[in-house]
mmCIF file of C-alpha atoms in Angstrom:
data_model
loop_
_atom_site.group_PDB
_atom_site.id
_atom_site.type_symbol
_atom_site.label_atom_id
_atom_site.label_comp_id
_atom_site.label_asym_id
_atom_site.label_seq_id
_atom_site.Cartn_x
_atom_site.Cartn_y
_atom_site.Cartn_z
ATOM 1 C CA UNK A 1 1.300 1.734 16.737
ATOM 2 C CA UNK A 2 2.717 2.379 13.370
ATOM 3 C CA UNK A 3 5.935 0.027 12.630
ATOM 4 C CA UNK A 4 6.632 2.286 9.493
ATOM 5 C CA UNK A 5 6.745 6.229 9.379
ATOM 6 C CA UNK A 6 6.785 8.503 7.072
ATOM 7 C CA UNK A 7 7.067 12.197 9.162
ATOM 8 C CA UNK A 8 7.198 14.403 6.213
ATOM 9 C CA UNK A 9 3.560 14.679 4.610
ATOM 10 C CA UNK A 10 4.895 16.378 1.751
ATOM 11 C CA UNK A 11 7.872 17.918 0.179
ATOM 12 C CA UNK A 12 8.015 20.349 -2.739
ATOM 13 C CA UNK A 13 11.248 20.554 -5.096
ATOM 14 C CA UNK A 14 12.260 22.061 -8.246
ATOM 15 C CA UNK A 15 12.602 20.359 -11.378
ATOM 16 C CA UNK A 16 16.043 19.044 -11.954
ATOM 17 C CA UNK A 17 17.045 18.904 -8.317
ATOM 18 C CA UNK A 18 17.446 16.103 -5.517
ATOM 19 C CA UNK A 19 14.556 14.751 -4.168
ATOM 20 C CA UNK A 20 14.596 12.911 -0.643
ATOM 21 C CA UNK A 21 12.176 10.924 0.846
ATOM 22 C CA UNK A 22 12.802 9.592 4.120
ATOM 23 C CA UNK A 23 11.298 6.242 6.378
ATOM 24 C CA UNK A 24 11.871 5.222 9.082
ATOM 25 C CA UNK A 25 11.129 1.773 11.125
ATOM 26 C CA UNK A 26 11.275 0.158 14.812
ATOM 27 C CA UNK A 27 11.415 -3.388 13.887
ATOM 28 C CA UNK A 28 14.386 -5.050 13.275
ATOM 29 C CA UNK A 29 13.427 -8.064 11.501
ATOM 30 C CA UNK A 30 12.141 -6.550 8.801
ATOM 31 C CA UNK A 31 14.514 -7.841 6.290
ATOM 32 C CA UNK A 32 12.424 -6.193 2.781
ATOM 33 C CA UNK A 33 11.857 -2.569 1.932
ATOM 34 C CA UNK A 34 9.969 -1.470 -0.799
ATOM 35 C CA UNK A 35 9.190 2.315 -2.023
ATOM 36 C CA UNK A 36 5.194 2.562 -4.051
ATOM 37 C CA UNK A 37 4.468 5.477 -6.139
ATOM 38 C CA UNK A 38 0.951 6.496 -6.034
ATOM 39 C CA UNK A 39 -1.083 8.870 -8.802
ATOM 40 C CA UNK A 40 -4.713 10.274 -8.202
ATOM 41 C CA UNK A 41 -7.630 7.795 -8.490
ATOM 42 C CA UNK A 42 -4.901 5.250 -9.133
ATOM 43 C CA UNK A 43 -3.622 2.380 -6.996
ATOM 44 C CA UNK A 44 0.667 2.248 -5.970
ATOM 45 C CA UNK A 45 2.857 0.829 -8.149
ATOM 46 C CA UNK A 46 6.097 -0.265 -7.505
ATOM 47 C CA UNK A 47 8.451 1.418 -7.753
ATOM 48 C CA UNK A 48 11.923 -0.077 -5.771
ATOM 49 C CA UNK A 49 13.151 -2.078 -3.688
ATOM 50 C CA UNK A 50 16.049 -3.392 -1.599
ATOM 51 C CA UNK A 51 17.055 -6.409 0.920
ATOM 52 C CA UNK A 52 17.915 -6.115 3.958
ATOM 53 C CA UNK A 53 21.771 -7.607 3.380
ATOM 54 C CA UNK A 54 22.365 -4.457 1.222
ATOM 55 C CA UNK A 55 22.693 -0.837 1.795
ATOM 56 C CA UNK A 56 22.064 0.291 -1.409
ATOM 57 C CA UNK A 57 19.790 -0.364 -4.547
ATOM 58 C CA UNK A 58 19.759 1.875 -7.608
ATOM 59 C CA UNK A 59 17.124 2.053 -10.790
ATOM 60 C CA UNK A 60 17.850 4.804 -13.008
ATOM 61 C CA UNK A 61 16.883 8.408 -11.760
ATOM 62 C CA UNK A 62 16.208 5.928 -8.325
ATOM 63 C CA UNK A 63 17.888 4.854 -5.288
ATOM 64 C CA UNK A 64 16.768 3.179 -2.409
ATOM 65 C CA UNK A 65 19.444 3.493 0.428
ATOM 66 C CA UNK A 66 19.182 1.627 3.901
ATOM 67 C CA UNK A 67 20.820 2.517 7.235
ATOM 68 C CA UNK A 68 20.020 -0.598 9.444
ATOM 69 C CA UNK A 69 21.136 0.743 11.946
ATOM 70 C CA UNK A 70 19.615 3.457 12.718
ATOM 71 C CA UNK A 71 16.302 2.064 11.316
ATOM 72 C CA UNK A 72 16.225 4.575 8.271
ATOM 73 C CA UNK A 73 15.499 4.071 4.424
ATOM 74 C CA UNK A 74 15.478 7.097 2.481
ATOM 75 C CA UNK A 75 14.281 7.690 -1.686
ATOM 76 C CA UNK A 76 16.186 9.929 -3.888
ATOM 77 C CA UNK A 77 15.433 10.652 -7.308
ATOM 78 C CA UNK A 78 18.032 12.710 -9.247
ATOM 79 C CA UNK A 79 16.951 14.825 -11.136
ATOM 80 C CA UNK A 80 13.204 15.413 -10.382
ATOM 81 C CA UNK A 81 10.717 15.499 -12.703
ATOM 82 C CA UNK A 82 7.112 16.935 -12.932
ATOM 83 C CA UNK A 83 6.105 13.554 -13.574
ATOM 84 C CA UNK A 84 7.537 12.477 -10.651
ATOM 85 C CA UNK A 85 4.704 14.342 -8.449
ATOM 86 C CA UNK A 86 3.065 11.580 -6.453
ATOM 87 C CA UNK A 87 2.455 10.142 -2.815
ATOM 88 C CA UNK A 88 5.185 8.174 -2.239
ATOM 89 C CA UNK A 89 4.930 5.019 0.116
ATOM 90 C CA UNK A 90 7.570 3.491 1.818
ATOM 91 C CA UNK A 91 6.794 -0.284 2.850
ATOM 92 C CA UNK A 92 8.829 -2.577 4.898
ATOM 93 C CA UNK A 93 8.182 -6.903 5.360
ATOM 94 C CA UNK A 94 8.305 -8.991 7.883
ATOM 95 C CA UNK A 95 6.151 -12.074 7.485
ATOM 96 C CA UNK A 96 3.229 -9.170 6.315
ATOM 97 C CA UNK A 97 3.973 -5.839 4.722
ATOM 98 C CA UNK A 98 3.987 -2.615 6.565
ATOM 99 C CA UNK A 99 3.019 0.458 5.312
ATOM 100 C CA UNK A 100 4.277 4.224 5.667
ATOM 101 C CA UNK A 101 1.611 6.733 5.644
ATOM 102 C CA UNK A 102 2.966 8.319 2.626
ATOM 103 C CA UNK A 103 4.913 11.538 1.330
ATOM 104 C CA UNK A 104 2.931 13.928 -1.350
ATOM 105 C CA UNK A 105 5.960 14.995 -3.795
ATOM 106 C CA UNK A 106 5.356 18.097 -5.752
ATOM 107 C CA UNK A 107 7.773 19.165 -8.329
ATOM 108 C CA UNK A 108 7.745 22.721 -9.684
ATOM 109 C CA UNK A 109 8.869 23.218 -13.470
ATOM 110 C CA UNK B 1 -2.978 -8.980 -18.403
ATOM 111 C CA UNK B 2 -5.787 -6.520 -17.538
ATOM 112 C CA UNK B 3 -3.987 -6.152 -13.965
ATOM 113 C CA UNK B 4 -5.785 -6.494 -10.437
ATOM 114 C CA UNK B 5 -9.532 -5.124 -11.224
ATOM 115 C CA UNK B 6 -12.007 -3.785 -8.363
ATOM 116 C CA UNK B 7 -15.699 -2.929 -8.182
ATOM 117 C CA UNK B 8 -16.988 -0.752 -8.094
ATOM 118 C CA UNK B 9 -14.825 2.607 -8.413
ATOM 119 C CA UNK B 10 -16.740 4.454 -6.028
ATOM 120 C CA UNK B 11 -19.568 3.567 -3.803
ATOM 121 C CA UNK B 12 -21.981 6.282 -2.012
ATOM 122 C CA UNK B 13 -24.096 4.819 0.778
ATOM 123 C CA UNK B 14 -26.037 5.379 3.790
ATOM 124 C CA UNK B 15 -25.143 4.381 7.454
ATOM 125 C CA UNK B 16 -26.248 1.193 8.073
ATOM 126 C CA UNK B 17 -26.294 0.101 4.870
ATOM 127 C CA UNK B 18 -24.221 -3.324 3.652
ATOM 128 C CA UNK B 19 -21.463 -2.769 1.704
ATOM 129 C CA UNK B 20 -19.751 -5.411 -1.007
ATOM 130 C CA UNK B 21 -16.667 -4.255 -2.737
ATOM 131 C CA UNK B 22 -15.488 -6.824 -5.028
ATOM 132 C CA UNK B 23 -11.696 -7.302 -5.937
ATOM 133 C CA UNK B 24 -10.704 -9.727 -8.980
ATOM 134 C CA UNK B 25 -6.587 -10.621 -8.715
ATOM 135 C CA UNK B 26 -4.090 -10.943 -11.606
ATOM 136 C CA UNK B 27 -3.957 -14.544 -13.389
ATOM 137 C CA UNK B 28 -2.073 -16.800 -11.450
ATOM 138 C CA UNK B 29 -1.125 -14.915 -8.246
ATOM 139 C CA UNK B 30 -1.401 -16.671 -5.283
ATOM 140 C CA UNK B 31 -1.726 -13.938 -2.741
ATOM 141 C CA UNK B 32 -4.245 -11.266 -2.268
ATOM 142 C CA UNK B 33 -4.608 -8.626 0.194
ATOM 143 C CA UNK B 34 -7.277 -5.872 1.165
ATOM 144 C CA UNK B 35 -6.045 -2.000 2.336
ATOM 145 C CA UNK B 36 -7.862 0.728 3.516
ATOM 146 C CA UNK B 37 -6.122 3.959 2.914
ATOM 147 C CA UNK B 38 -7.145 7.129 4.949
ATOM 148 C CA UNK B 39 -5.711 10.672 5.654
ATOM 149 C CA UNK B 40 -4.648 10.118 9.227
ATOM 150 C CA UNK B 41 -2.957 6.056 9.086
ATOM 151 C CA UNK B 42 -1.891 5.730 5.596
ATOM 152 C CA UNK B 43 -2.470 2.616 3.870
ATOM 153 C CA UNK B 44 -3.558 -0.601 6.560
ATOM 154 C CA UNK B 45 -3.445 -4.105 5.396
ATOM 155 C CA UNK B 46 -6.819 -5.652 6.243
ATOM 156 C CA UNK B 47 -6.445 -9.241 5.897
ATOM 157 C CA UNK B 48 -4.893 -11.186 3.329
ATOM 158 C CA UNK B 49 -4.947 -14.679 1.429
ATOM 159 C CA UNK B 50 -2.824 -17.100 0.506
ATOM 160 C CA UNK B 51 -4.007 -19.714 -1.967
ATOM 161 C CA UNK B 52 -7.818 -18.288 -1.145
ATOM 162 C CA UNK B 53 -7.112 -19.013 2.150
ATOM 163 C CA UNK B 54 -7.183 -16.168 4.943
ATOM 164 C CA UNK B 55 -4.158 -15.667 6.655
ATOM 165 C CA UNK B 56 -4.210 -12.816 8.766
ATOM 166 C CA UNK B 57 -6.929 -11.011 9.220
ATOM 167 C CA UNK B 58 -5.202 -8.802 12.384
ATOM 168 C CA UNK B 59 -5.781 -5.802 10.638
ATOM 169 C CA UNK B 60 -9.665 -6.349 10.102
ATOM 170 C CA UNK B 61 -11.059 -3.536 12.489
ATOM 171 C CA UNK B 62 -14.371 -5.131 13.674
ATOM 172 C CA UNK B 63 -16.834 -7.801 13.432
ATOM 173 C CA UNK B 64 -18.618 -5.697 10.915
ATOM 174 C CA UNK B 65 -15.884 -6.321 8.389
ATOM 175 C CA UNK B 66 -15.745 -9.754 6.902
ATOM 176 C CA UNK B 67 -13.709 -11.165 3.436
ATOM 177 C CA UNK B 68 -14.089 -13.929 1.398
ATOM 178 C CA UNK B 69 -12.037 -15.338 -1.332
ATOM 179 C CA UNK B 70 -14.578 -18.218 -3.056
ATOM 180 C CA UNK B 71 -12.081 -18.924 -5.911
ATOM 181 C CA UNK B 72 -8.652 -18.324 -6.617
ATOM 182 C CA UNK B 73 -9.993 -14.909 -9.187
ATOM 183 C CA UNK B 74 -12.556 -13.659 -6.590
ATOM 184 C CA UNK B 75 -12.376 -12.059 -3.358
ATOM 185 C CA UNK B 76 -14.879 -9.599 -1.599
ATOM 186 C CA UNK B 77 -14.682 -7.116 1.108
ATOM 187 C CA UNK B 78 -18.270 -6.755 2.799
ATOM 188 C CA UNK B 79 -18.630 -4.062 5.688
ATOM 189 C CA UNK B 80 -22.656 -4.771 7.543
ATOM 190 C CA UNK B 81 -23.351 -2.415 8.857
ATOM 191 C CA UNK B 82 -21.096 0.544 7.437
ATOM 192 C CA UNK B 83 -20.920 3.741 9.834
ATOM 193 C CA UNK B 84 -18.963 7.071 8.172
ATOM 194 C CA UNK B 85 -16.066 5.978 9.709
ATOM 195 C CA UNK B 86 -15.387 3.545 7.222
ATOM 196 C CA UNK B 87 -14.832 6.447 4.712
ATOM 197 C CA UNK B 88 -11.837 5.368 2.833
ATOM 198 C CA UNK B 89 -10.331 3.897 -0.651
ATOM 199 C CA UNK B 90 -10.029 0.858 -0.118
ATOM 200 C CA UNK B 91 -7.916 -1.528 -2.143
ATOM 201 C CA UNK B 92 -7.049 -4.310 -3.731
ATOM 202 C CA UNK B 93 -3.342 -6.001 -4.155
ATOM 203 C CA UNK B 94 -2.050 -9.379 -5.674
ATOM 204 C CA UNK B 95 1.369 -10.768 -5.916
ATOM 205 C CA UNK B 96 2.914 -13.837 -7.327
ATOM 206 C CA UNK B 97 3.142 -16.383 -3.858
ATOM 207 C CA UNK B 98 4.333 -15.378 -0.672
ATOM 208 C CA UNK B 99 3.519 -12.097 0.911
ATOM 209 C CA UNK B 100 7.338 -10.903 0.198
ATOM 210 C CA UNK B 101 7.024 -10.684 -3.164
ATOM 211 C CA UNK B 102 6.001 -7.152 -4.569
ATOM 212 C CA UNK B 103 2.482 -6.619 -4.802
ATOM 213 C CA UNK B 104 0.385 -5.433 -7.618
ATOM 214 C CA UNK B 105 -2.590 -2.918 -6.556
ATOM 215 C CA UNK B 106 -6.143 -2.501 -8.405
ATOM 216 C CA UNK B 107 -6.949 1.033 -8.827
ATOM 217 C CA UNK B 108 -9.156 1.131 -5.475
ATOM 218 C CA UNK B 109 -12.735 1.766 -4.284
ATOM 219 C CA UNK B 110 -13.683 4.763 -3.198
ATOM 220 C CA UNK B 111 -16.480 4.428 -0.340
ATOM 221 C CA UNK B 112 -18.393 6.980 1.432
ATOM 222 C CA UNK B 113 -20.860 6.105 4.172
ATOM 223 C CA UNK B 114 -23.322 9.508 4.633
#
């Protein structure tokens, strides 16, 4: 019984457009959300994250935004980069850290 | 800092066979966890540590899996016996103290039981 899905498997964008990557949760006391960017033969890095008490975190080409209510965290990155191709994990804490089962982005040139 | 280090990289074994990955956390971190990552769930926490003592170990799937953490810069993962099943990457994370604070992953183990 996964507490933390990611439905999409993978998205491809183009380079210099919007790229969304969407979470979503069932447990409400989660009160930490992180986003982990994962390269081949590598382990995830971090990448972003945000607190429950806010609805919005920004890093850059990076924000993390959080819809409590209806259980949701979503990833853009503006503008996309070929660099940016990676699984993406989205993680949420409560107590213990919860894991998404990851998004493969591909960006096109 | 050299960053969360695992051994080995990759691991090719037999069914039946014991298997002992070996996981060495960042200087001074407090807290270290185990994953397995596979195609179909995604990244599972295992068990983790806190002060090189385990603290959950909900996720552990079986008796066949145990972990140790003997010192504060040495944990391993040991899987007697290992079936094909247990094909994964498995890996290693540390973070500073508590289990909210972000974790720092080792570059992972790749195992395949034949």
């Amino acid at each position: 019984d996964q507490q933390v899905k990611q439905n999409s498997p993978s998205l491809s964008v183009q380079e210099g457009r919007i790229s969304i990557l969407n979470c979503d949760y069932t447990n409400s006391m989660f009160d930490y959300f992180l986003w982990y960017k994962k390269y081949p033969a590598e382990g995830p890095t971090f990448l972003i994250s945000i607190s429950s008490i806010k609805d919005k975190n920004e890093d850059g080409r990076f924000t993390v935004f959080l819809n409590k209510s209806a259980k949701h965290l979503s990833l853009h990155i503006v503008p996309s980069q070929p660099g940016d191709s990676a699984v993406y994990f989205c993680a949420a804490n409560f107590n213990k850290f919860y894991f998404g089962s990851g998004t493969k982005l591909n960006v096109k040139p | 800092d050299a960053g969360v280090i695992q051994s080995p990289r990759h691991e090719v074994t037999e069914m039946g066979q014991e298997v002992t990955l070996r996981c060495k956390p960042i200087s001074g971190h407090n807290s270290l966890f185990w994953y397995r990552q596979t195609m179909m769930r995604g990244l599972e926490l295992l068990i983790y540590f806190n002060n090189n003592v385990p603290i959950d170990d909900s996720g552990m799937p079986e008796d066949r899996f145990s972990a140790k953490m003997p010192n504060a810069s040495f944990s391993t993962l040991k899987i007697q016996p290992s079936e094909p099943r247990d094909s994964a990457v498995y890996f290693c994370a540390s973070s500073l103290a508590r289990p909210q604070e972000t974790q720092y992953f080792g570059p992972g183990t790749r195992l395949l039981v034949l």
